[in-house]
Structure formats: C-alpha cells, structure tokens
Amino acid sequence: MITFDYHSTPNLNRGRINVYEFTPIPICFVGMKGVGKTSLLASMHHEIKKGGICGIFIDYINSKKGAETLVALNEAYMDMQEMIDCTEVGQMVNTLGVPASADRNVYEFIGKHTIKDKSFIRRSDFKEFRFPFHFIDLPGGWYNVRNDHHQEAKSILLNSVASFLAVDTPALMKGGSVCERNNMVNIIESLYDNLNGVLAANGHAVIFVLSKAEKYWHDFDGLKQKMEECYGPLITKLKKAGVEVYATKVKTLGGIEFSRYVSERLPSGERIDHAQFMRTGDYKPENCATPLQLALKQGLVHVAKKLPSGAFDNFLDWLGLTNRQIAIKSAEALAEELNKKLQAGNDFSYIKL
C-alpha cells in the first residue's frame, strides 16, 4: 500500500509562513517511442509558465529536480518552436516534436495550496502545503516482456497514483496493423496485466492521452469509438478491477496537422506506412494541461486518503495541535480547485470511460 508523509521546511525569507512539503508523488508516463510524450510535457510546461494552471508551478529556485525539469523542457520547447518556424505553411514537416528518450526521465511539477493559520496554538500567519509530483517518463522499449527493464517498468507503474497512456492518434484512427505497430497495443496491455486489482486499491487512474489529435479535434465520438475498438480489452479489464479511466485529446504542437500515410515497401517485401504531417500555422498547443489536471486531481485525492496517522496523532488532531487534518483538507481543496477549472473548460476536453 502506498502512503505519503509531509514535513515542515524552514522558510526564513517568507515571513510568518510555515511550509509543509509532501514526499514526491509519482505519476507514470506510458507510451511507445514516437507518440510524443516529451513534446506533450514540454507543451504542458509552456502552459504552466504562462500561468495556465492555478496552483501548479515548477519550482526552479528551491528544487534541484525542478531546475532540471525547467532546463530540459525549455530546450524541448525551443526545439519544437524552431521546427515549426523552419517549415513553410503548407509544406510537409520532416520531423515532428523532439527526439524520444532512451532512458528513464523524471520531471517535477509542484502543486501548492496556502491557507490562513487558524490552529489552536497559532505559530504562523499562513500554512503553505506543497505537493511535488514526479512525472516518470518510461522509455517504450521497457514494456516488452523480453526487456531487462520490464519488471522495473511494472514496479514504477504499480507505485504511481496515475498513469498517462499516450496514444498516437493518426495511427489509432488508421487502425489495424498501423495502430498495432505504432501504439503497440498488446505490449501496453501486457504492462498492466496482473496489476489492475492493486492499482485500483492504490487509487490509481489511467488517463489515455490522444496526442497529435489536430486533424480529429471535432470528432471526439469517432476517437472514442476507435479507442474502444483498439483498447477495448484493456479498458474493460481496468474498469472491471475498479480503476478509473479517462480519455483526453491534445493538440501537442498546434499548427501541425496529420496529412496522410505513405506506404513504403521494404527489401523483405513487407510494407510500412509512414505518417506525414503538414504545417498549418504557428505553434499553438491546446488542452495539454487537461491530462495534467486530471492526474494531479487524482493524486491529491489519493494523498488526502493515504496520509499516515497514529493514535497519538489523532489525539493531537483532537486538540488542534497538529497539521495532519489541515494537510488533508488542503490537498482536497486543491483537488477541488483543479476539478472546477476542468469543468469550466471545454466540455469536450476529456471524458470518463
């Protein structure tokens, strides 16, 4: 069973504010090579920098991991921007997004909620609760049962409060062998095999992220139908075990739209279909924050339920001398804030399956 704790941290430059920081909360990023995981994270980061998600930020001052995240995703963002700027509108794009990583990467986003201190013995004017979320980007090669990292991938997934399952949307809509080859549906399903019951007990949620969805933006019904065709067995297993399952669509880059598949015959005689994309405008990602909000909301609710407590803690809670109940309410409040922002957004930005 996953449990989380928090501790008070000194903050000498913030006046009468007590800061309480949680242990990092893991979220797993699942998807095969080339589906656009790093590009999606870079676009999320860009939206956060613009202030697009209330209460969520990247702390590059006090956190080493936050600083590393800032540098890595800034570089990815610049690469995407340059790629679009170097392509004329109407021309085919030679590359899409940023190169896939061969190693496991961890990116840190932080949720923050500050409340006025109303405790029985007041020691500060405000209490600030910080919830670090570690997004663990697992390389696609790890999912195959023949890979040495397969069990490590399963362990990371098992200990995460949520997982993004990134899907190549053009391949999904093409279906058949193209979808299987690009999204490796069977291999992804095998990654979740025999874990569903424990994932449900841990409060885990699976969020299907339909990347490169520009061309199919106004056809969520068609996307859902194709998802049920390709991922139906996996979705059924997850839901039957009690795992919450969502689907959300994203314009990973904006201004880049799927054009067509071009077939190539290999020397072996096998045919391979390659997706071609066309520039339609400027870099303008859309809805990239929604999967992050869903994951954070799920994770915060999970944190609120899993904070450790002993008999002595309960006694002190009754006296109003500890911060455990305040921390739980703070996590729930930030989760509710994120939920309201989700509901206030586009009605078709995500669905619960």
Coordinates of C-alpha atoms in Angstrom, one line a residue:
M1 CA 0.0 0.0 0.0
I2 CA 1.3 3.4 -0.9
T3 CA 1.5 6.0 1.9
F4 CA 2.7 9.6 1.8
D5 CA 4.0 11.9 4.5
Y6 CA 4.9 15.5 4.9
H7 CA 7.4 17.5 6.9
S8 CA 7.9 21.2 7.9
T9 CA 10.6 23.0 6.0
P10 CA 12.4 26.2 7.1
N11 CA 11.5 29.3 5.1
L12 CA 13.4 32.2 6.5
N13 CA 12.5 34.7 3.7
R14 CA 8.8 34.2 3.7
G15 CA 7.8 36.0 6.9
R16 CA 5.3 34.2 9.1
I17 CA 4.6 31.3 6.7
N18 CA 5.1 27.6 7.8
V19 CA 5.8 25.4 4.8
Y20 CA 4.9 21.7 4.7
E21 CA 6.2 19.6 1.9
F22 CA 5.0 16.2 0.9
T23 CA 7.2 13.3 -0.2
P24 CA 7.2 13.2 -4.1
I25 CA 4.0 11.7 -5.6
P26 CA 4.8 9.6 -8.6
I27 CA 2.9 9.7 -11.9
C28 CA 3.9 7.3 -14.7
F29 CA 4.0 8.3 -18.4
V30 CA 3.4 5.2 -20.6
G31 CA 3.7 5.2 -24.4
M32 CA 5.8 3.8 -27.2
K33 CA 8.6 5.7 -28.9
G34 CA 7.4 8.5 -31.1
V35 CA 4.0 9.1 -29.7
G36 CA 5.0 12.5 -28.4
K37 CA 5.5 12.1 -24.6
T38 CA 8.3 14.5 -24.2
S39 CA 6.7 17.0 -26.6
L40 CA 3.5 16.9 -24.6
L41 CA 5.4 17.5 -21.3
A42 CA 7.2 20.5 -22.9
S43 CA 3.8 21.9 -24.0
M44 CA 2.4 21.4 -20.5
H45 CA 5.4 23.2 -19.1
H46 CA 4.9 26.1 -21.5
E47 CA 1.3 26.4 -20.4
I48 CA 2.3 26.4 -16.7
K49 CA 4.9 29.1 -17.3
K50 CA 2.2 31.2 -18.8
G51 CA 0.1 30.8 -15.7
G52 CA -2.4 28.5 -17.3
I53 CA -2.9 26.2 -14.2
C54 CA -3.9 27.8 -11.0
G55 CA -1.8 26.5 -8.0
I56 CA 0.6 24.5 -10.2
F57 CA 4.2 25.5 -10.9
I58 CA 7.8 24.4 -11.4
D59 CA 10.0 25.4 -8.6
Y60 CA 13.4 26.1 -10.1
I61 CA 14.6 28.1 -7.0
N62 CA 14.3 25.6 -4.2
S63 CA 14.2 22.3 -6.0
K64 CA 17.1 20.6 -7.9
K65 CA 14.7 18.4 -9.8
G66 CA 12.5 21.4 -10.6
A67 CA 15.5 23.2 -12.0
E68 CA 16.4 20.2 -14.2
T69 CA 12.8 20.0 -15.4
L70 CA 12.9 23.7 -16.3
V71 CA 16.1 23.3 -18.4
A72 CA 15.1 20.1 -20.1
L73 CA 11.6 21.2 -21.1
N74 CA 12.7 24.6 -22.1
E75 CA 15.1 23.0 -24.5
A76 CA 12.4 20.7 -25.9
Y77 CA 10.1 23.7 -26.3
M78 CA 12.7 25.6 -28.2
D79 CA 13.3 22.6 -30.5
M80 CA 9.6 22.4 -31.3
Q81 CA 9.4 26.1 -31.9
E82 CA 12.4 26.0 -34.3
M83 CA 11.0 23.0 -36.1
I84 CA 7.7 24.8 -36.9
D85 CA 9.4 28.2 -37.7
C86 CA 11.7 26.4 -40.3
T87 CA 8.7 24.9 -42.2
E88 CA 6.6 27.0 -44.5
V89 CA 2.8 26.8 -44.1
G90 CA 1.5 24.1 -46.4
Q91 CA 4.8 22.2 -46.5
M92 CA 5.4 18.7 -45.1
V93 CA 7.2 18.6 -41.8
N94 CA 10.3 16.5 -41.8
T95 CA 10.4 15.8 -38.1
L96 CA 7.6 16.1 -35.5
G97 CA 8.3 17.1 -31.9
V98 CA 11.5 16.2 -30.1
P99 CA 13.6 13.0 -30.2
A100 CA 12.4 10.2 -27.9
S101 CA 14.4 9.5 -24.8
A102 CA 16.2 6.1 -24.4
D103 CA 16.5 6.5 -20.6
R104 CA 14.0 7.0 -17.8
N105 CA 13.5 10.7 -17.1
V106 CA 11.8 12.3 -14.1
Y107 CA 10.2 15.7 -14.3
E108 CA 8.8 17.6 -11.3
F109 CA 5.7 19.7 -11.1
I110 CA 4.5 21.2 -7.8
G111 CA 1.0 21.8 -6.6
K112 CA 0.7 24.5 -3.9
H113 CA -2.1 25.5 -1.5
T114 CA -1.8 28.2 1.1
I115 CA -4.3 28.8 3.9
K116 CA -4.6 31.1 6.8
D117 CA -3.4 29.6 10.1
K118 CA -6.3 29.1 12.4
S119 CA -4.8 26.3 14.6
F120 CA -5.4 26.2 18.3
I121 CA -1.9 27.4 19.0
R122 CA -1.0 29.7 16.2
R123 CA 2.6 29.7 15.2
S124 CA 2.4 31.5 11.9
D125 CA 0.0 33.7 9.8
F126 CA -0.2 31.1 7.0
K127 CA 0.5 27.5 6.3
E128 CA 1.7 26.5 2.8
F129 CA 1.3 22.9 1.7
R130 CA 3.5 21.8 -1.3
F131 CA 2.7 18.7 -3.3
P132 CA 5.6 17.7 -5.6
F133 CA 4.5 15.4 -8.4
H134 CA 7.2 13.4 -10.2
F135 CA 6.3 12.5 -13.8
I136 CA 8.3 9.4 -14.7
D137 CA 8.7 9.1 -18.4
L138 CA 9.3 5.4 -19.1
P139 CA 11.1 4.5 -22.4
G140 CA 8.8 2.5 -24.8
G141 CA 11.4 -0.3 -25.0
W142 CA 10.9 -1.2 -21.4
Y143 CA 7.4 -2.6 -21.8
N144 CA 8.3 -5.7 -23.8
V145 CA 8.4 -8.8 -21.5
R146 CA 11.8 -9.7 -23.1
N147 CA 13.4 -6.4 -22.0
D148 CA 15.5 -6.4 -18.8
H149 CA 13.6 -3.3 -17.5
H150 CA 10.1 -4.9 -17.9
Q151 CA 9.7 -5.6 -14.2
E152 CA 11.1 -2.2 -13.2
A153 CA 8.5 -0.6 -15.5
K154 CA 5.8 -2.6 -13.8
S155 CA 7.1 -1.7 -10.4
I156 CA 7.1 2.1 -11.3
L157 CA 3.6 1.8 -12.6
L158 CA 2.4 -0.1 -9.5
N159 CA 3.7 2.6 -7.2
S160 CA 2.2 5.6 -9.2
V161 CA -1.0 7.3 -8.3
A162 CA -1.9 7.7 -12.0
S163 CA -0.5 6.9 -15.5
F164 CA -0.7 8.8 -18.7
L165 CA -1.1 6.3 -21.6
A166 CA 0.0 8.3 -24.7
V167 CA -1.7 7.2 -27.9
D168 CA -0.6 8.2 -31.5
T169 CA -4.0 9.5 -32.7
P170 CA -3.4 9.2 -36.5
A171 CA -2.4 5.6 -36.1
L172 CA -5.4 5.0 -33.8
M173 CA -7.7 6.3 -36.5
K174 CA -6.0 4.3 -39.2
G175 CA -6.5 1.2 -37.1
G176 CA -5.4 -2.3 -38.0
S177 CA -1.7 -3.1 -38.3
V178 CA -0.7 0.6 -38.3
C179 CA -2.3 1.2 -34.9
E180 CA -0.8 -2.0 -33.5
R181 CA 2.7 -1.2 -34.8
N182 CA 2.8 2.5 -33.7
N183 CA 0.9 2.1 -30.4
M184 CA 1.9 -1.5 -29.6
V185 CA -1.5 -2.1 -28.0
N186 CA -0.8 -5.7 -27.0
I187 CA 2.5 -4.8 -25.3
I188 CA 0.9 -1.9 -23.4
E189 CA -1.9 -4.2 -22.3
S190 CA 0.7 -6.7 -21.0
L191 CA 2.3 -4.0 -18.9
Y192 CA -0.9 -3.6 -17.0
D193 CA -1.6 -7.4 -16.7
N194 CA -2.0 -8.7 -13.2
L195 CA -1.7 -5.2 -11.7
N196 CA -5.2 -4.0 -12.1
G197 CA -6.5 -5.1 -8.7
V198 CA -3.6 -3.5 -6.8
L199 CA -3.8 -0.3 -9.0
A200 CA -7.5 0.0 -8.0
A201 CA -6.7 -0.4 -4.3
N202 CA -4.0 2.2 -4.6
G203 CA -6.4 4.7 -6.1
H204 CA -4.6 4.7 -9.5
A205 CA -6.2 6.3 -12.5
V206 CA -5.3 5.6 -16.2
I207 CA -5.6 8.6 -18.5
F208 CA -5.5 7.9 -22.2
V209 CA -3.8 10.9 -23.9
L210 CA -4.7 11.2 -27.6
S211 CA -1.7 13.1 -29.0
K212 CA -1.3 14.7 -32.4
A213 CA -5.1 15.0 -32.5
E214 CA -5.3 18.2 -34.5
K215 CA -7.0 16.7 -37.6
Y216 CA -9.6 14.9 -35.5
W217 CA -10.3 17.6 -33.0
H218 CA -14.0 17.9 -33.5
D219 CA -14.7 14.2 -33.7
F220 CA -14.4 13.0 -30.1
D221 CA -17.1 10.4 -30.8
G222 CA -15.1 8.9 -33.6
L223 CA -12.0 8.9 -31.4
K224 CA -13.9 7.2 -28.6
Q225 CA -15.2 4.6 -31.0
K226 CA -11.7 3.8 -32.3
M227 CA -10.3 3.7 -28.7
E228 CA -12.9 1.1 -27.8
E229 CA -12.0 -0.9 -30.9
C230 CA -8.3 -0.9 -30.3
Y231 CA -8.1 -0.7 -26.5
G232 CA -11.4 -2.3 -25.6
P233 CA -10.0 -5.3 -23.7
L234 CA -7.6 -3.2 -21.7
I235 CA -10.3 -0.6 -20.8
T236 CA -12.7 -3.4 -19.8
K237 CA -10.0 -5.0 -17.5
L238 CA -9.2 -1.7 -15.9
K239 CA -12.8 -0.7 -15.2
K240 CA -13.8 -4.2 -14.0
A241 CA -11.0 -4.0 -11.4
G242 CA -12.2 -0.6 -10.3
V243 CA -9.6 1.6 -11.9
E244 CA -10.8 5.0 -13.0
V245 CA -10.2 5.5 -16.7
Y246 CA -10.3 8.8 -18.6
A247 CA -9.6 9.9 -22.2
T248 CA -8.4 13.4 -23.2
K249 CA -7.3 14.8 -26.6
V250 CA -4.4 17.2 -27.0
K251 CA -3.0 19.4 -29.8
T252 CA 0.6 18.6 -28.9
L253 CA 2.0 21.4 -31.1
G254 CA -0.9 23.1 -32.8
G255 CA -0.1 24.4 -36.3
I256 CA 0.9 20.9 -37.3
E257 CA -1.7 18.5 -38.7
F258 CA -1.6 14.9 -39.9
S259 CA -1.9 14.7 -43.7
R260 CA -1.7 11.1 -44.9
Y261 CA 0.1 7.8 -44.7
V262 CA 2.6 6.9 -47.3
S263 CA 3.4 3.2 -47.9
E264 CA 7.0 2.0 -48.3
R265 CA 8.0 -1.5 -49.4
L266 CA 11.0 -2.9 -47.5
P267 CA 13.5 -5.2 -49.2
S268 CA 11.9 -8.1 -47.3
G269 CA 8.7 -7.3 -49.2
E270 CA 6.9 -6.0 -46.1
R271 CA 5.1 -2.7 -46.4
I272 CA 5.5 0.0 -43.8
D273 CA 3.2 3.0 -43.5
H274 CA 4.8 6.4 -42.6
A275 CA 2.7 9.3 -41.3
Q276 CA 3.2 12.7 -42.9
F277 CA 2.3 16.0 -41.3
M278 CA 1.8 19.4 -42.7
R279 CA 2.3 22.8 -41.2
T280 CA -1.0 24.7 -40.9
G281 CA 0.0 27.6 -38.7
D282 CA 2.1 28.7 -35.7
Y283 CA 3.0 26.7 -32.6
K284 CA -0.3 26.7 -30.6
P285 CA -0.7 23.7 -28.4
E286 CA -4.2 23.2 -26.9
N287 CA -5.6 21.2 -24.0
C288 CA -2.2 20.0 -22.9
A289 CA -2.9 20.9 -19.3
T290 CA -6.0 18.7 -19.0
P291 CA -4.3 15.3 -18.6
L292 CA -2.0 17.0 -16.0
Q293 CA -5.0 18.4 -14.1
L294 CA -6.7 15.0 -14.1
A295 CA -3.6 13.3 -12.8
L296 CA -3.0 16.0 -10.1
K297 CA -6.6 15.9 -9.0
Q298 CA -6.4 12.1 -8.8
G299 CA -3.1 12.2 -7.0
L300 CA -4.2 14.8 -4.5
V301 CA -7.3 12.9 -3.6
H302 CA -5.1 9.9 -3.1
V303 CA -2.7 11.8 -0.9
A304 CA -5.5 13.0 1.3
K305 CA -6.6 9.5 1.9
K306 CA -3.2 8.0 2.5
L307 CA -1.5 10.4 4.9
P308 CA -0.2 8.3 7.8
S309 CA -1.8 8.7 11.2
G310 CA -1.2 7.0 14.6
A311 CA -3.3 7.1 17.8
F312 CA -1.1 9.9 19.2
D313 CA -1.6 11.9 16.0
N314 CA -5.4 11.5 16.3
F315 CA -5.3 12.7 19.9
L316 CA -3.3 15.8 18.9
D317 CA -5.6 16.4 16.0
W318 CA -8.5 16.5 18.5
L319 CA -6.6 19.2 20.4
G320 CA -5.9 21.1 17.2
L321 CA -2.2 20.9 17.7
T322 CA -1.1 19.1 14.5
N323 CA -1.4 19.8 10.8
R324 CA -2.5 16.4 9.5
Q325 CA -6.2 17.2 9.1
I326 CA -5.2 20.6 7.8
A327 CA -2.9 19.0 5.2
I328 CA -5.7 16.6 4.2
K329 CA -8.2 19.4 3.7
S330 CA -5.6 21.4 1.8
A331 CA -5.0 18.5 -0.6
E332 CA -8.7 18.1 -1.1
A333 CA -9.2 21.8 -1.6
L334 CA -6.5 22.0 -4.3
A335 CA -8.0 18.9 -5.9
E336 CA -11.4 20.6 -5.9
E337 CA -9.9 23.8 -7.3
L338 CA -8.4 21.8 -10.2
N339 CA -11.7 20.0 -10.8
K340 CA -13.6 23.2 -11.0
K341 CA -11.1 24.5 -13.6
L342 CA -11.5 21.3 -15.6
Q343 CA -15.3 21.6 -15.5
A344 CA -15.1 25.3 -16.5
G345 CA -13.1 24.4 -19.6
N346 CA -14.1 22.8 -22.9
D347 CA -16.9 20.3 -22.3
F348 CA -15.1 18.0 -24.8
S349 CA -11.6 18.3 -23.4
Y350 CA -11.9 14.9 -21.6
I351 CA -14.3 12.1 -20.9
K352 CA -14.6 9.4 -18.2
L353 CA -14.7 6.0 -19.9

